[in-house]
């Protein structure tokens, strides 16, 4: 197929001209203008009628103010004896200072998989995050499984910190036991 050169093409060919319609002048909207003027004058008349009306005073008569008599004041309270004040003064509270047992050591378990290769790949990813882990093999009811564990940690706080650091490095699903 031959390439067509549009640049050197004859520009004198007549192209059909678009016919332009002459714009028809629309008549002036007299009806709309009359409605607007009528509404504005009606609103002005309404406002002028409002200012002509006198304001209504609601207080025409003075009502007598009643004076409070001394009889309406309640009598002073009787001297009551409160028992709980004496009981609280003599109350002894026993406080025990037991230390919580450490449930440690804590282990952070990241995964349990069937393939040793997948477990080793996760171990390498954990090593790049800066933690040391180990792959443990165990026999389950449905075959051999491989666990990737970190730890043991003496404190739960240290195990939590490790788990959060792994999560920041896109190693999700780690739990501590």
Tab-separated table of N, CA and C in Angstrom:
chain	number	residue	atom	x	y	z
A	1	UNK	N	0.837	-1.171	0.000
A	1	UNK	CA	0.000	0.000	0.000
A	1	UNK	C	0.886	1.239	0.000
A	2	UNK	N	0.540	2.162	-0.803
A	2	UNK	CA	1.330	3.356	-0.975
A	2	UNK	C	1.002	4.344	0.143
A	3	UNK	N	2.077	4.939	0.683
A	3	UNK	CA	1.869	5.949	1.720
A	3	UNK	C	1.341	7.214	1.084
A	4	UNK	N	0.426	7.836	1.762
A	4	UNK	CA	-0.186	9.040	1.233
A	4	UNK	C	0.473	10.257	1.861
A	5	UNK	N	0.836	11.232	1.065
A	5	UNK	CA	1.478	12.447	1.553
A	5	UNK	C	0.410	13.517	1.683
A	6	UNK	N	0.048	13.794	2.916
A	6	UNK	CA	-1.028	14.755	3.152
A	6	UNK	C	-0.523	16.194	3.092
A	7	UNK	N	0.779	16.381	3.256
A	7	UNK	CA	1.320	17.740	3.266
A	7	UNK	C	1.291	18.341	1.870
A	8	UNK	N	1.690	17.566	0.876
A	8	UNK	CA	1.758	18.112	-0.482
A	8	UNK	C	0.451	17.954	-1.235
A	9	UNK	N	-0.574	17.619	-0.583
A	9	UNK	CA	-1.873	17.421	-1.227
A	9	UNK	C	-2.455	18.770	-1.627
A	10	UNK	N	-3.218	18.784	-2.702
A	10	UNK	CA	-3.799	20.009	-3.219
A	10	UNK	C	-4.814	20.551	-2.223
A	11	UNK	N	-4.625	21.817	-1.853
A	11	UNK	CA	-5.497	22.424	-0.854
A	11	UNK	C	-6.656	23.165	-1.495
A	12	UNK	N	-6.727	23.183	-2.778
A	12	UNK	CA	-7.765	23.938	-3.471
A	12	UNK	C	-9.062	23.167	-3.624
A	13	UNK	N	-9.067	21.931	-3.185
A	13	UNK	CA	-10.304	21.163	-3.310
A	13	UNK	C	-11.352	21.793	-2.425
A	14	UNK	N	-12.506	21.911	-2.987
A	14	UNK	CA	-13.584	22.522	-2.221
A	14	UNK	C	-14.204	21.482	-1.305
A	15	UNK	N	-14.312	21.878	-0.092
A	15	UNK	CA	-14.994	21.034	0.865
A	15	UNK	C	-16.371	21.638	1.076
A	16	UNK	N	-17.323	20.808	1.326
A	16	UNK	CA	-18.664	21.362	1.512
A	16	UNK	C	-18.684	22.268	2.738
A	17	UNK	N	-19.247	23.432	2.504
A	17	UNK	CA	-19.345	24.389	3.594
A	17	UNK	C	-20.509	24.054	4.492
A	18	UNK	N	-20.287	24.378	5.735
A	18	UNK	CA	-21.387	24.184	6.676
A	18	UNK	C	-22.321	25.365	6.539
A	19	UNK	N	-23.571	25.052	6.473
A	19	UNK	CA	-24.540	26.142	6.353
A	19	UNK	C	-24.829	26.674	7.745
A	20	UNK	N	-24.706	27.940	7.889
A	20	UNK	CA	-24.990	28.546	9.186
A	20	UNK	C	-26.415	29.071	9.166
A	21	UNK	N	-27.101	28.763	10.200
A	21	UNK	CA	-28.480	29.240	10.300
A	21	UNK	C	-28.439	30.659	10.828
A	22	UNK	N	-29.248	31.447	10.255
A	22	UNK	CA	-29.324	32.817	10.754
A	22	UNK	C	-30.060	32.793	12.077
A	23	UNK	N	-29.486	33.513	12.998
A	23	UNK	CA	-30.089	33.523	14.321
A	23	UNK	C	-31.336	34.392	14.288
A	24	UNK	N	-32.381	33.788	14.760
A	24	UNK	CA	-33.629	34.535	14.824
A	24	UNK	C	-33.655	35.284	16.151
A	25	UNK	N	-34.051	36.493	16.083
A	25	UNK	CA	-34.142	37.271	17.306
A	25	UNK	C	-35.412	36.893	18.037
A	26	UNK	N	-35.198	36.604	19.300
A	26	UNK	CA	-36.354	36.249	20.123
A	26	UNK	C	-36.974	37.527	20.645
A	27	UNK	N	-38.271	37.534	20.776
A	27	UNK	CA	-38.914	38.750	21.287
A	27	UNK	C	-38.570	38.954	22.756
A	28	UNK	N	-38.609	40.196	23.189
A	28	UNK	CA	-38.305	40.548	24.564
A	28	UNK	C	-39.356	39.920	25.480
A	29	UNK	N	-38.932	39.265	26.591
A	29	UNK	CA	-39.895	38.586	27.472
A	29	UNK	C	-40.669	39.587	28.335
A	30	UNK	N	-41.652	40.191	27.756
A	30	UNK	CA	-42.443	41.217	28.432
A	30	UNK	C	-43.245	40.603	29.570
A	31	UNK	N	-43.780	39.431	29.350
A	31	UNK	CA	-44.620	38.782	30.358
A	31	UNK	C	-43.798	38.466	31.615
A	32	UNK	N	-42.600	37.954	31.431
A	32	UNK	CA	-41.751	37.630	32.587
A	32	UNK	C	-41.367	38.902	33.334
A	33	UNK	N	-41.047	39.953	32.607
A	33	UNK	CA	-40.678	41.214	33.230
A	33	UNK	C	-41.858	41.781	34.023
A	34	UNK	N	-43.060	41.664	33.494
A	34	UNK	CA	-44.249	42.170	34.181
A	34	UNK	C	-44.487	41.393	35.473
A	35	UNK	N	-44.263	40.094	35.451
A	35	UNK	CA	-44.463	39.271	36.657
A	35	UNK	C	-43.438	39.655	37.722
A	36	UNK	N	-42.195	39.885	37.323
A	36	UNK	CA	-41.143	40.248	38.279
A	36	UNK	C	-41.426	41.606	38.903
A	37	UNK	N	-41.836	42.570	38.088
A	37	UNK	CA	-42.141	43.913	38.596
A	37	UNK	C	-43.329	43.856	39.539
A	38	UNK	N	-44.357	43.090	39.203
A	38	UNK	CA	-45.542	42.957	40.036
A	38	UNK	C	-45.180	42.315	41.380
A	39	UNK	N	-44.324	41.276	41.371
A	39	UNK	CA	-43.932	40.610	42.611
A	39	UNK	C	-43.106	41.549	43.484
A	40	UNK	N	-42.197	42.321	42.886
A	40	UNK	CA	-41.367	43.248	43.655
A	40	UNK	C	-42.226	44.354	44.277
A	41	UNK	N	-43.173	44.876	43.537
A	41	UNK	CA	-44.025	45.939	44.089
A	41	UNK	C	-44.931	45.388	45.185
A	42	UNK	N	-45.405	44.157	45.035
A	42	UNK	CA	-46.225	43.539	46.089
A	42	UNK	C	-45.418	43.337	47.360
A	43	UNK	N	-44.168	42.941	47.218
A	43	UNK	CA	-43.307	42.750	48.383
A	43	UNK	C	-43.027	44.083	49.066
A	44	UNK	N	-42.790	45.129	48.290
A	44	UNK	CA	-42.572	46.458	48.844
A	44	UNK	C	-43.800	46.962	49.592
A	45	UNK	N	-44.990	46.739	49.036
A	45	UNK	CA	-46.229	47.138	49.697
A	45	UNK	C	-46.387	46.396	51.023
A	46	UNK	N	-46.072	45.102	51.031
A	46	UNK	CA	-46.166	44.294	52.248
A	46	UNK	C	-45.229	44.840	53.327
A	47	UNK	N	-44.006	45.201	52.949
A	47	UNK	CA	-43.057	45.752	53.918
A	47	UNK	C	-43.517	47.105	54.454
A	48	UNK	N	-44.116	47.913	53.600
A	48	UNK	CA	-44.587	49.220	54.071
A	48	UNK	C	-45.749	49.057	55.049
A	49	UNK	N	-46.588	48.062	54.867
A	49	UNK	CA	-47.698	47.811	55.780
A	49	UNK	C	-47.194	47.318	57.137
A	50	UNK	N	-46.104	46.611	57.144
A	50	UNK	CA	-45.556	46.127	58.414
A	50	UNK	C	-45.059	47.281	59.268
A	51	UNK	N	-44.437	48.242	58.675
A	51	UNK	CA	-43.893	49.351	59.456
A	51	UNK	C	-44.999	50.290	59.946
A	52	UNK	N	-46.180	50.298	59.315
A	52	UNK	CA	-47.279	51.154	59.741
A	52	UNK	C	-48.004	50.613	60.968
A	53	UNK	N	-47.959	49.316	61.219
A	53	UNK	CA	-48.689	48.736	62.341
A	53	UNK	C	-47.981	49.086	63.638
A	54	UNK	N	-48.759	49.489	64.668
A	54	UNK	CA	-48.130	49.815	65.950
A	54	UNK	C	-47.687	48.533	66.658
A	55	UNK	N	-46.670	48.678	67.437
A	55	UNK	CA	-46.211	47.521	68.205
A	55	UNK	C	-47.129	47.322	69.393
A	56	UNK	N	-47.342	46.116	69.765
A	56	UNK	CA	-48.258	45.780	70.847
A	56	UNK	C	-47.449	45.636	72.125
A	57	UNK	N	-47.845	46.392	73.148
A	57	UNK	CA	-47.195	46.262	74.444
A	57	UNK	C	-47.915	45.171	75.212
A	58	UNK	N	-47.207	44.219	75.676
A	58	UNK	CA	-47.833	43.104	76.378
A	58	UNK	C	-48.038	43.403	77.859
A	59	UNK	N	-47.243	44.295	78.431
A	59	UNK	CA	-47.379	44.605	79.848
A	59	UNK	C	-48.096	45.944	79.967
A	60	UNK	N	-49.420	45.907	80.215
A	60	UNK	CA	-50.191	47.126	80.388
A	60	UNK	C	-50.443	47.400	81.867
A	61	UNK	N	-50.629	46.355	82.620
A	61	UNK	CA	-50.923	46.519	84.032
A	61	UNK	C	-49.758	45.986	84.848
A	62	UNK	N	-49.520	46.650	85.945
A	62	UNK	CA	-48.477	46.171	86.839
A	62	UNK	C	-49.105	45.197	87.819
A	63	UNK	N	-48.473	44.048	87.904
A	63	UNK	CA	-48.973	43.040	88.829
A	63	UNK	C	-48.248	43.223	90.161
A	64	UNK	N	-48.977	43.064	91.234
A	64	UNK	CA	-48.336	43.232	92.543
A	64	UNK	C	-47.354	42.087	92.810
A	65	UNK	N	-46.208	42.443	93.366
A	65	UNK	CA	-45.176	41.463	93.676
A	65	UNK	C	-45.456	40.908	95.059
A	66	UNK	N	-45.503	39.603	95.146
A	66	UNK	CA	-45.762	38.960	96.430
A	66	UNK	C	-44.470	38.902	97.230
A	67	UNK	N	-44.555	39.251	98.498
A	67	UNK	CA	-43.401	39.189	99.371
A	67	UNK	C	-43.379	37.827	100.028
A	68	UNK	N	-42.183	37.269	100.089
A	68	UNK	CA	-42.037	35.960	100.717
A	68	UNK	C	-42.098	36.131	102.228
A	69	UNK	N	-42.860	35.295	102.800
A	69	UNK	CA	-42.983	35.366	104.261
A	69	UNK	C	-41.915	34.473	104.893
A	70	UNK	N	-41.629	34.713	106.134
A	70	UNK	CA	-40.622	33.929	106.844
A	70	UNK	C	-41.089	32.500	107.071
A	71	UNK	N	-42.372	32.234	106.951
A	71	UNK	CA	-42.908	30.905	107.195
A	71	UNK	C	-42.577	29.938	106.057
A	72	UNK	N	-42.270	30.441	104.844
A	72	UNK	CA	-42.005	29.549	103.728
A	72	UNK	C	-40.591	28.972	103.757
A	73	UNK	N	-39.722	29.492	104.622
A	73	UNK	CA	-38.366	28.970	104.734
A	73	UNK	C	-38.432	27.673	105.531
A	74	UNK	N	-37.780	26.615	105.055
A	74	UNK	CA	-37.858	25.353	105.805
A	74	UNK	C	-37.118	25.449	107.126
A	75	UNK	N	-37.548	24.653	108.068
A	75	UNK	CA	-36.903	24.695	109.385
A	75	UNK	C	-35.481	24.134	109.294
A	76	UNK	N	-34.611	24.519	110.192
A	76	UNK	CA	-33.236	23.998	110.166
A	76	UNK	C	-33.238	22.493	110.420
A	77	UNK	N	-32.271	21.771	109.821
A	77	UNK	CA	-32.259	20.314	109.988
A	77	UNK	C	-31.930	19.926	111.423
A	78	UNK	N	-32.488	18.793	111.814
A	78	UNK	CA	-32.239	18.269	113.150
A	78	UNK	C	-30.820	17.708	113.198
A	79	UNK	N	-30.293	17.661	114.373
A	79	UNK	CA	-28.973	17.049	114.530
A	79	UNK	C	-29.127	15.542	114.419
A	80	UNK	N	-28.609	15.016	113.317
A	80	UNK	CA	-28.696	13.579	113.092
A	80	UNK	C	-27.327	12.969	113.329
A	81	UNK	N	-27.337	11.790	113.798
A	81	UNK	CA	-26.071	11.101	114.006
A	81	UNK	C	-25.862	10.136	112.848
A	82	UNK	N	-24.712	10.277	112.241
A	82	UNK	CA	-24.379	9.419	111.105
A	82	UNK	C	-23.448	8.317	111.597
A	83	UNK	N	-23.858	7.104	111.309
A	83	UNK	CA	-23.065	5.972	111.784
A	83	UNK	C	-21.846	5.725	110.901
A	84	UNK	N	-21.967	5.984	109.620
A	84	UNK	CA	-20.872	5.611	108.727
A	84	UNK	C	-19.617	6.456	108.943
A	85	UNK	N	-19.777	7.650	109.503
A	85	UNK	CA	-18.607	8.484	109.771
A	85	UNK	C	-17.720	7.822	110.816
A	86	UNK	N	-18.323	7.332	111.877
A	86	UNK	CA	-17.558	6.649	112.920
A	86	UNK	C	-16.981	5.338	112.403
A	87	UNK	N	-17.745	4.632	111.575
A	87	UNK	CA	-17.260	3.352	111.051
A	87	UNK	C	-16.078	3.539	110.117
A	88	UNK	N	-16.095	4.582	109.313
A	88	UNK	CA	-14.995	4.819	108.385
A	88	UNK	C	-13.729	5.265	109.102
A	89	UNK	N	-13.885	5.975	110.202
A	89	UNK	CA	-12.705	6.398	110.956
A	89	UNK	C	-11.976	5.210	111.553
A	90	UNK	N	-12.705	4.192	111.941
A	90	UNK	CA	-12.105	3.038	112.598
A	90	UNK	C	-11.869	1.860	111.642
A	91	UNK	N	-12.131	2.033	110.375
A	91	UNK	CA	-12.034	0.933	109.406
A	91	UNK	C	-10.584	0.657	109.037
A	92	UNK	N	-10.208	-0.580	109.004
A	92	UNK	CA	-8.875	-1.004	108.580
A	92	UNK	C	-9.010	-1.761	107.263
A	93	UNK	N	-8.160	-1.425	106.309
A	93	UNK	CA	-8.193	-2.079	105.011
A	93	UNK	C	-6.925	-2.899	104.858
A	94	UNK	N	-7.095	-4.145	104.477
A	94	UNK	CA	-5.938	-5.020	104.279
A	94	UNK	C	-5.579	-5.021	102.798
A	95	UNK	N	-4.322	-4.766	102.528
A	95	UNK	CA	-3.834	-4.759	101.154
A	95	UNK	C	-2.769	-5.835	101.043
A	96	UNK	N	-2.960	-6.689	100.062
A	96	UNK	CA	-1.962	-7.741	99.862
A	96	UNK	C	-1.074	-7.373	98.680
A	97	UNK	N	0.171	-7.675	98.802
A	97	UNK	CA	1.125	-7.372	97.729
A	97	UNK	C	1.651	-8.681	97.171
A	98	UNK	N	0.825	-9.312	96.395
A	98	UNK	CA	1.240	-10.550	95.772
A	98	UNK	C	1.854	-10.239	94.416
A	99	UNK	N	2.902	-10.907	94.111
A	99	UNK	CA	3.499	-10.724	92.802
A	99	UNK	C	2.857	-11.699	91.832
A	100	UNK	N	2.664	-11.208	90.632
A	100	UNK	CA	2.079	-12.062	89.611
A	100	UNK	C	3.101	-13.085	89.148
A	101	UNK	N	2.598	-14.271	88.891
A	101	UNK	CA	3.494	-15.316	88.417
A	101	UNK	C	3.833	-15.065	86.961
A	102	UNK	N	5.066	-15.256	86.641
A	102	UNK	CA	5.481	-15.115	85.251
A	102	UNK	C	5.087	-16.383	84.512
A	103	UNK	N	4.376	-16.210	83.418
A	103	UNK	CA	3.931	-17.366	82.644
A	103	UNK	C	4.974	-17.774	81.613
A	104	UNK	N	6.036	-16.990	81.531
A	104	UNK	CA	7.066	-17.176	80.509
A	104	UNK	C	7.607	-18.579	80.472
A	105	UNK	N	8.462	-18.933	79.665
A	105	UNK	CA	9.013	-18.182	78.541
A	105	UNK	C	8.013	-18.113	77.390
A	106	UNK	N	8.079	-17.010	76.664
A	106	UNK	CA	7.166	-16.775	75.553
A	106	UNK	C	7.870	-17.065	74.235
A	107	UNK	N	7.138	-17.686	73.333
A	107	UNK	CA	7.658	-18.014	72.001
A	107	UNK	C	6.770	-17.344	70.968
A	108	UNK	N	7.390	-16.691	69.989
A	108	UNK	CA	6.649	-16.067	68.899
A	108	UNK	C	6.650	-17.053	67.739
A	109	UNK	N	5.457	-17.539	67.381
A	109	UNK	CA	5.319	-18.503	66.288
A	109	UNK	C	4.794	-17.763	65.060
A	110	UNK	N	5.552	-17.831	63.975
A	110	UNK	CA	5.185	-17.086	62.775
A	110	UNK	C	4.381	-17.913	61.785
A	111	UNK	N	4.667	-19.176	61.656
A	111	UNK	CA	3.893	-19.979	60.708
A	111	UNK	C	4.086	-21.455	60.985
A	112	UNK	N	3.173	-22.207	60.443
A	112	UNK	CA	3.284	-23.658	60.418
A	112	UNK	C	2.919	-24.073	59.005
A	113	UNK	N	3.898	-24.672	58.288
A	113	UNK	CA	3.680	-25.033	56.887
A	113	UNK	C	4.112	-26.468	56.639
A	114	UNK	N	3.711	-26.995	55.508
A	114	UNK	CA	4.060	-28.365	55.134
A	114	UNK	C	5.439	-28.453	54.484
A	115	UNK	N	5.824	-27.410	53.777
A	115	UNK	CA	7.057	-27.442	52.998
A	115	UNK	C	8.208	-26.836	53.792
A	116	UNK	N	9.328	-27.557	53.818
A	116	UNK	CA	10.513	-27.045	54.504
A	116	UNK	C	11.069	-25.820	53.766
A	117	UNK	N	10.941	-25.791	52.440
A	117	UNK	CA	11.438	-24.660	51.653
A	117	UNK	C	10.714	-23.367	52.035
A	118	UNK	N	9.394	-23.429	52.187
A	118	UNK	CA	8.624	-22.241	52.574
A	118	UNK	C	9.021	-21.773	53.968
A	119	UNK	N	9.258	-22.728	54.876
A	119	UNK	CA	9.665	-22.387	56.234
A	119	UNK	C	11.045	-21.729	56.229
A	120	UNK	N	11.949	-22.238	55.426
A	120	UNK	CA	13.289	-21.656	55.335
A	120	UNK	C	13.246	-20.261	54.702
A	121	UNK	N	12.338	-20.066	53.724
A	121	UNK	CA	12.200	-18.750	53.092
A	121	UNK	C	11.708	-17.720	54.111
A	122	UNK	N	10.760	-18.109	54.954
A	122	UNK	CA	10.275	-17.195	55.990
A	122	UNK	C	11.356	-16.933	57.026
A	123	UNK	N	12.146	-17.939	57.341
A	123	UNK	CA	13.256	-17.763	58.280
A	123	UNK	C	14.244	-16.732	57.736
A	124	UNK	N	14.502	-16.764	56.438
A	124	UNK	CA	15.414	-15.797	55.810
A	124	UNK	C	14.814	-14.390	55.851
A	125	UNK	N	13.512	-14.288	55.607
A	125	UNK	CA	12.842	-12.988	55.648
A	125	UNK	C	12.897	-12.393	57.060
A	126	UNK	N	12.745	-13.246	58.065
A	126	UNK	CA	12.832	-12.811	59.465
A	126	UNK	C	14.258	-12.380	59.785
A	127	UNK	N	15.238	-13.082	59.218
A	127	UNK	CA	16.635	-12.723	59.452
A	127	UNK	C	16.939	-11.347	58.859
A	128	UNK	N	16.339	-11.022	57.700
A	128	UNK	CA	16.526	-9.697	57.121
A	128	UNK	C	15.878	-8.615	57.979
A	129	UNK	N	14.856	-8.984	58.758
A	129	UNK	CA	14.215	-8.034	59.664
A	129	UNK	C	15.039	-7.832	60.927
A	130	UNK	N	16.047	-8.699	61.148
A	130	UNK	CA	16.952	-8.522	62.279
A	130	UNK	C	16.692	-9.440	63.445
A	131	UNK	N	15.969	-10.522	63.240
A	131	UNK	CA	15.672	-11.449	64.330
A	131	UNK	C	16.158	-12.846	63.973
A	132	UNK	N	16.476	-13.609	65.006
A	132	UNK	CA	16.931	-14.977	64.809
A	132	UNK	C	15.752	-15.915	65.042
A	133	UNK	N	15.535	-16.818	64.115
A	133	UNK	CA	14.430	-17.767	64.246
A	133	UNK	C	14.956	-19.159	63.941
A	134	UNK	N	14.120	-20.137	64.229
A	134	UNK	CA	14.511	-21.522	63.935
A	134	UNK	C	13.310	-22.278	63.383
A	135	UNK	N	13.619	-23.258	62.526
A	135	UNK	CA	12.594	-24.098	61.926
A	135	UNK	C	12.582	-25.406	62.701
A	136	UNK	N	11.405	-25.756	63.210
A	136	UNK	CA	11.254	-27.000	63.978
A	136	UNK	C	10.335	-27.936	63.219
A	137	UNK	N	10.713	-29.183	63.163
A	137	UNK	CA	9.906	-30.198	62.477
A	137	UNK	C	9.151	-30.986	63.538
A	138	UNK	N	7.871	-31.239	63.281
A	138	UNK	CA	7.112	-32.079	64.200
A	138	UNK	C	6.105	-32.913	63.428
A	139	UNK	N	5.721	-34.020	64.035
A	139	UNK	CA	4.787	-34.959	63.408
A	139	UNK	C	3.376	-34.638	63.881
A	140	UNK	N	2.513	-34.268	62.929
A	140	UNK	CA	1.124	-33.986	63.242
A	140	UNK	C	0.250	-35.180	62.875
A	141	UNK	N	-1.058	-35.049	63.045
A	141	UNK	CA	-1.968	-36.142	62.721
A	141	UNK	C	-2.059	-36.371	61.221
A	142	UNK	N	-1.773	-35.328	60.424
A	142	UNK	CA	-1.886	-35.471	58.973
A	142	UNK	C	-0.531	-35.436	58.270
A	143	UNK	N	0.558	-35.600	59.002
A	143	UNK	CA	1.867	-35.651	58.359
A	143	UNK	C	2.871	-34.751	59.050
A	144	UNK	N	3.974	-34.499	58.350
A	144	UNK	CA	5.060	-33.691	58.898
A	144	UNK	C	4.782	-32.215	58.643
A	145	UNK	N	4.990	-31.390	59.705
A	145	UNK	CA	4.788	-29.949	59.636
A	145	UNK	C	6.078	-29.264	60.056
A	146	UNK	N	6.263	-28.020	59.594
A	146	UNK	CA	7.438	-27.233	59.942
A	146	UNK	C	6.979	-25.911	60.553
A	147	UNK	N	7.479	-25.627	61.762
A	147	UNK	CA	7.148	-24.393	62.470
A	147	UNK	C	8.327	-23.444	62.402
A	148	UNK	N	8.017	-22.138	62.291
A	148	UNK	CA	9.050	-21.105	62.372
A	148	UNK	C	8.788	-20.336	63.665
A	149	UNK	N	9.720	-20.486	64.631
A	149	UNK	CA	9.560	-19.897	65.956
A	149	UNK	C	10.692	-18.932	66.259
A	150	UNK	N	10.372	-17.910	67.055
A	150	UNK	CA	11.354	-16.964	67.578
A	150	UNK	C	11.303	-17.040	69.084
A	151	UNK	N	12.418	-16.913	69.727
A	151	UNK	CA	12.419	-16.893	71.177
A	151	UNK	C	13.225	-18.033	71.737
A	152	UNK	N	13.085	-18.316	72.962
A	152	UNK	CA	12.098	-17.888	73.946
A	152	UNK	C	12.443	-16.521	74.555
A	153	UNK	N	11.377	-15.794	74.949
A	153	UNK	CA	11.504	-14.502	75.600
A	153	UNK	C	11.005	-14.644	77.031
A	154	UNK	N	11.699	-14.013	77.961
A	154	UNK	CA	11.324	-14.105	79.370
A	154	UNK	C	10.099	-13.256	79.678
A	155	UNK	N	9.965	-12.101	79.010
A	155	UNK	CA	8.861	-11.188	79.290
A	155	UNK	C	7.897	-11.145	78.113
A	156	UNK	N	6.633	-11.007	78.442
A	156	UNK	CA	5.597	-10.911	77.416
A	156	UNK	C	5.776	-9.635	76.600
A	157	UNK	N	6.209	-8.569	77.238
A	157	UNK	CA	6.409	-7.291	76.562
A	157	UNK	C	7.451	-7.408	75.450
A	158	UNK	N	8.497	-8.157	75.683
A	158	UNK	CA	9.538	-8.346	74.669
A	158	UNK	C	8.995	-9.143	73.484
A	159	UNK	N	8.168	-10.148	73.782
A	159	UNK	CA	7.557	-10.940	72.703
A	159	UNK	C	6.609	-10.083	71.873
A	160	UNK	N	5.831	-9.227	72.532
A	160	UNK	CA	4.919	-8.321	71.813
A	160	UNK	C	5.692	-7.340	70.942
A	161	UNK	N	6.773	-6.825	71.478
A	161	UNK	CA	7.594	-5.877	70.734
A	161	UNK	C	8.163	-6.545	69.476
A	162	UNK	N	8.620	-7.771	69.607
A	162	UNK	CA	9.148	-8.513	68.458
A	162	UNK	C	8.066	-8.737	67.421
A	163	UNK	N	6.877	-9.105	67.872
A	163	UNK	CA	5.761	-9.359	66.952
A	163	UNK	C	5.388	-8.090	66.190
A	164	UNK	N	5.360	-6.940	66.866
A	164	UNK	CA	5.033	-5.680	66.194
A	164	UNK	C	6.117	-5.271	65.202
A	165	UNK	N	7.367	-5.526	65.559
A	165	UNK	CA	8.466	-5.212	64.648
A	165	UNK	C	8.390	-6.081	63.390
A	166	UNK	N	8.010	-7.336	63.549
A	166	UNK	CA	7.840	-8.216	62.384
A	166	UNK	C	6.687	-7.731	61.516
A	167	UNK	N	5.617	-7.259	62.135
A	167	UNK	CA	4.469	-6.760	61.386
A	167	UNK	C	4.845	-5.529	60.567
A	168	UNK	N	5.709	-4.664	61.142
A	168	UNK	CA	6.183	-3.491	60.406
A	168	UNK	C	7.045	-3.876	59.212
A	169	UNK	N	7.640	-5.065	59.254
A	169	UNK	CA	8.470	-5.550	58.148
A	169	UNK	C	7.688	-6.485	57.222
A	170	UNK	N	6.362	-6.388	57.232
A	170	UNK	CA	5.451	-7.171	56.370
A	170	UNK	C	5.551	-8.663	56.609
A	171	UNK	N	5.749	-9.056	57.841
A	171	UNK	CA	5.687	-10.465	58.220
A	171	UNK	C	4.487	-10.580	59.152
A	172	UNK	N	3.349	-10.945	58.583
A	172	UNK	CA	2.091	-10.946	59.327
A	172	UNK	C	1.746	-12.350	59.801
A	173	UNK	N	0.860	-12.416	60.759
A	173	UNK	CA	0.341	-13.704	61.227
A	173	UNK	C	1.135	-14.297	62.364
A	174	UNK	N	2.093	-13.579	62.921
A	174	UNK	CA	2.870	-14.107	64.037
A	174	UNK	C	2.086	-13.924	65.336
A	175	UNK	N	2.096	-14.966	66.161
A	175	UNK	CA	1.424	-14.912	67.453
A	175	UNK	C	2.414	-15.388	68.502
A	176	UNK	N	2.213	-14.973	69.752
A	176	UNK	CA	3.109	-15.478	70.799
A	176	UNK	C	2.337	-16.424	71.689
A	177	UNK	N	3.065	-17.395	72.218
A	177	UNK	CA	2.464	-18.431	73.072
A	177	UNK	C	3.231	-18.515	74.365
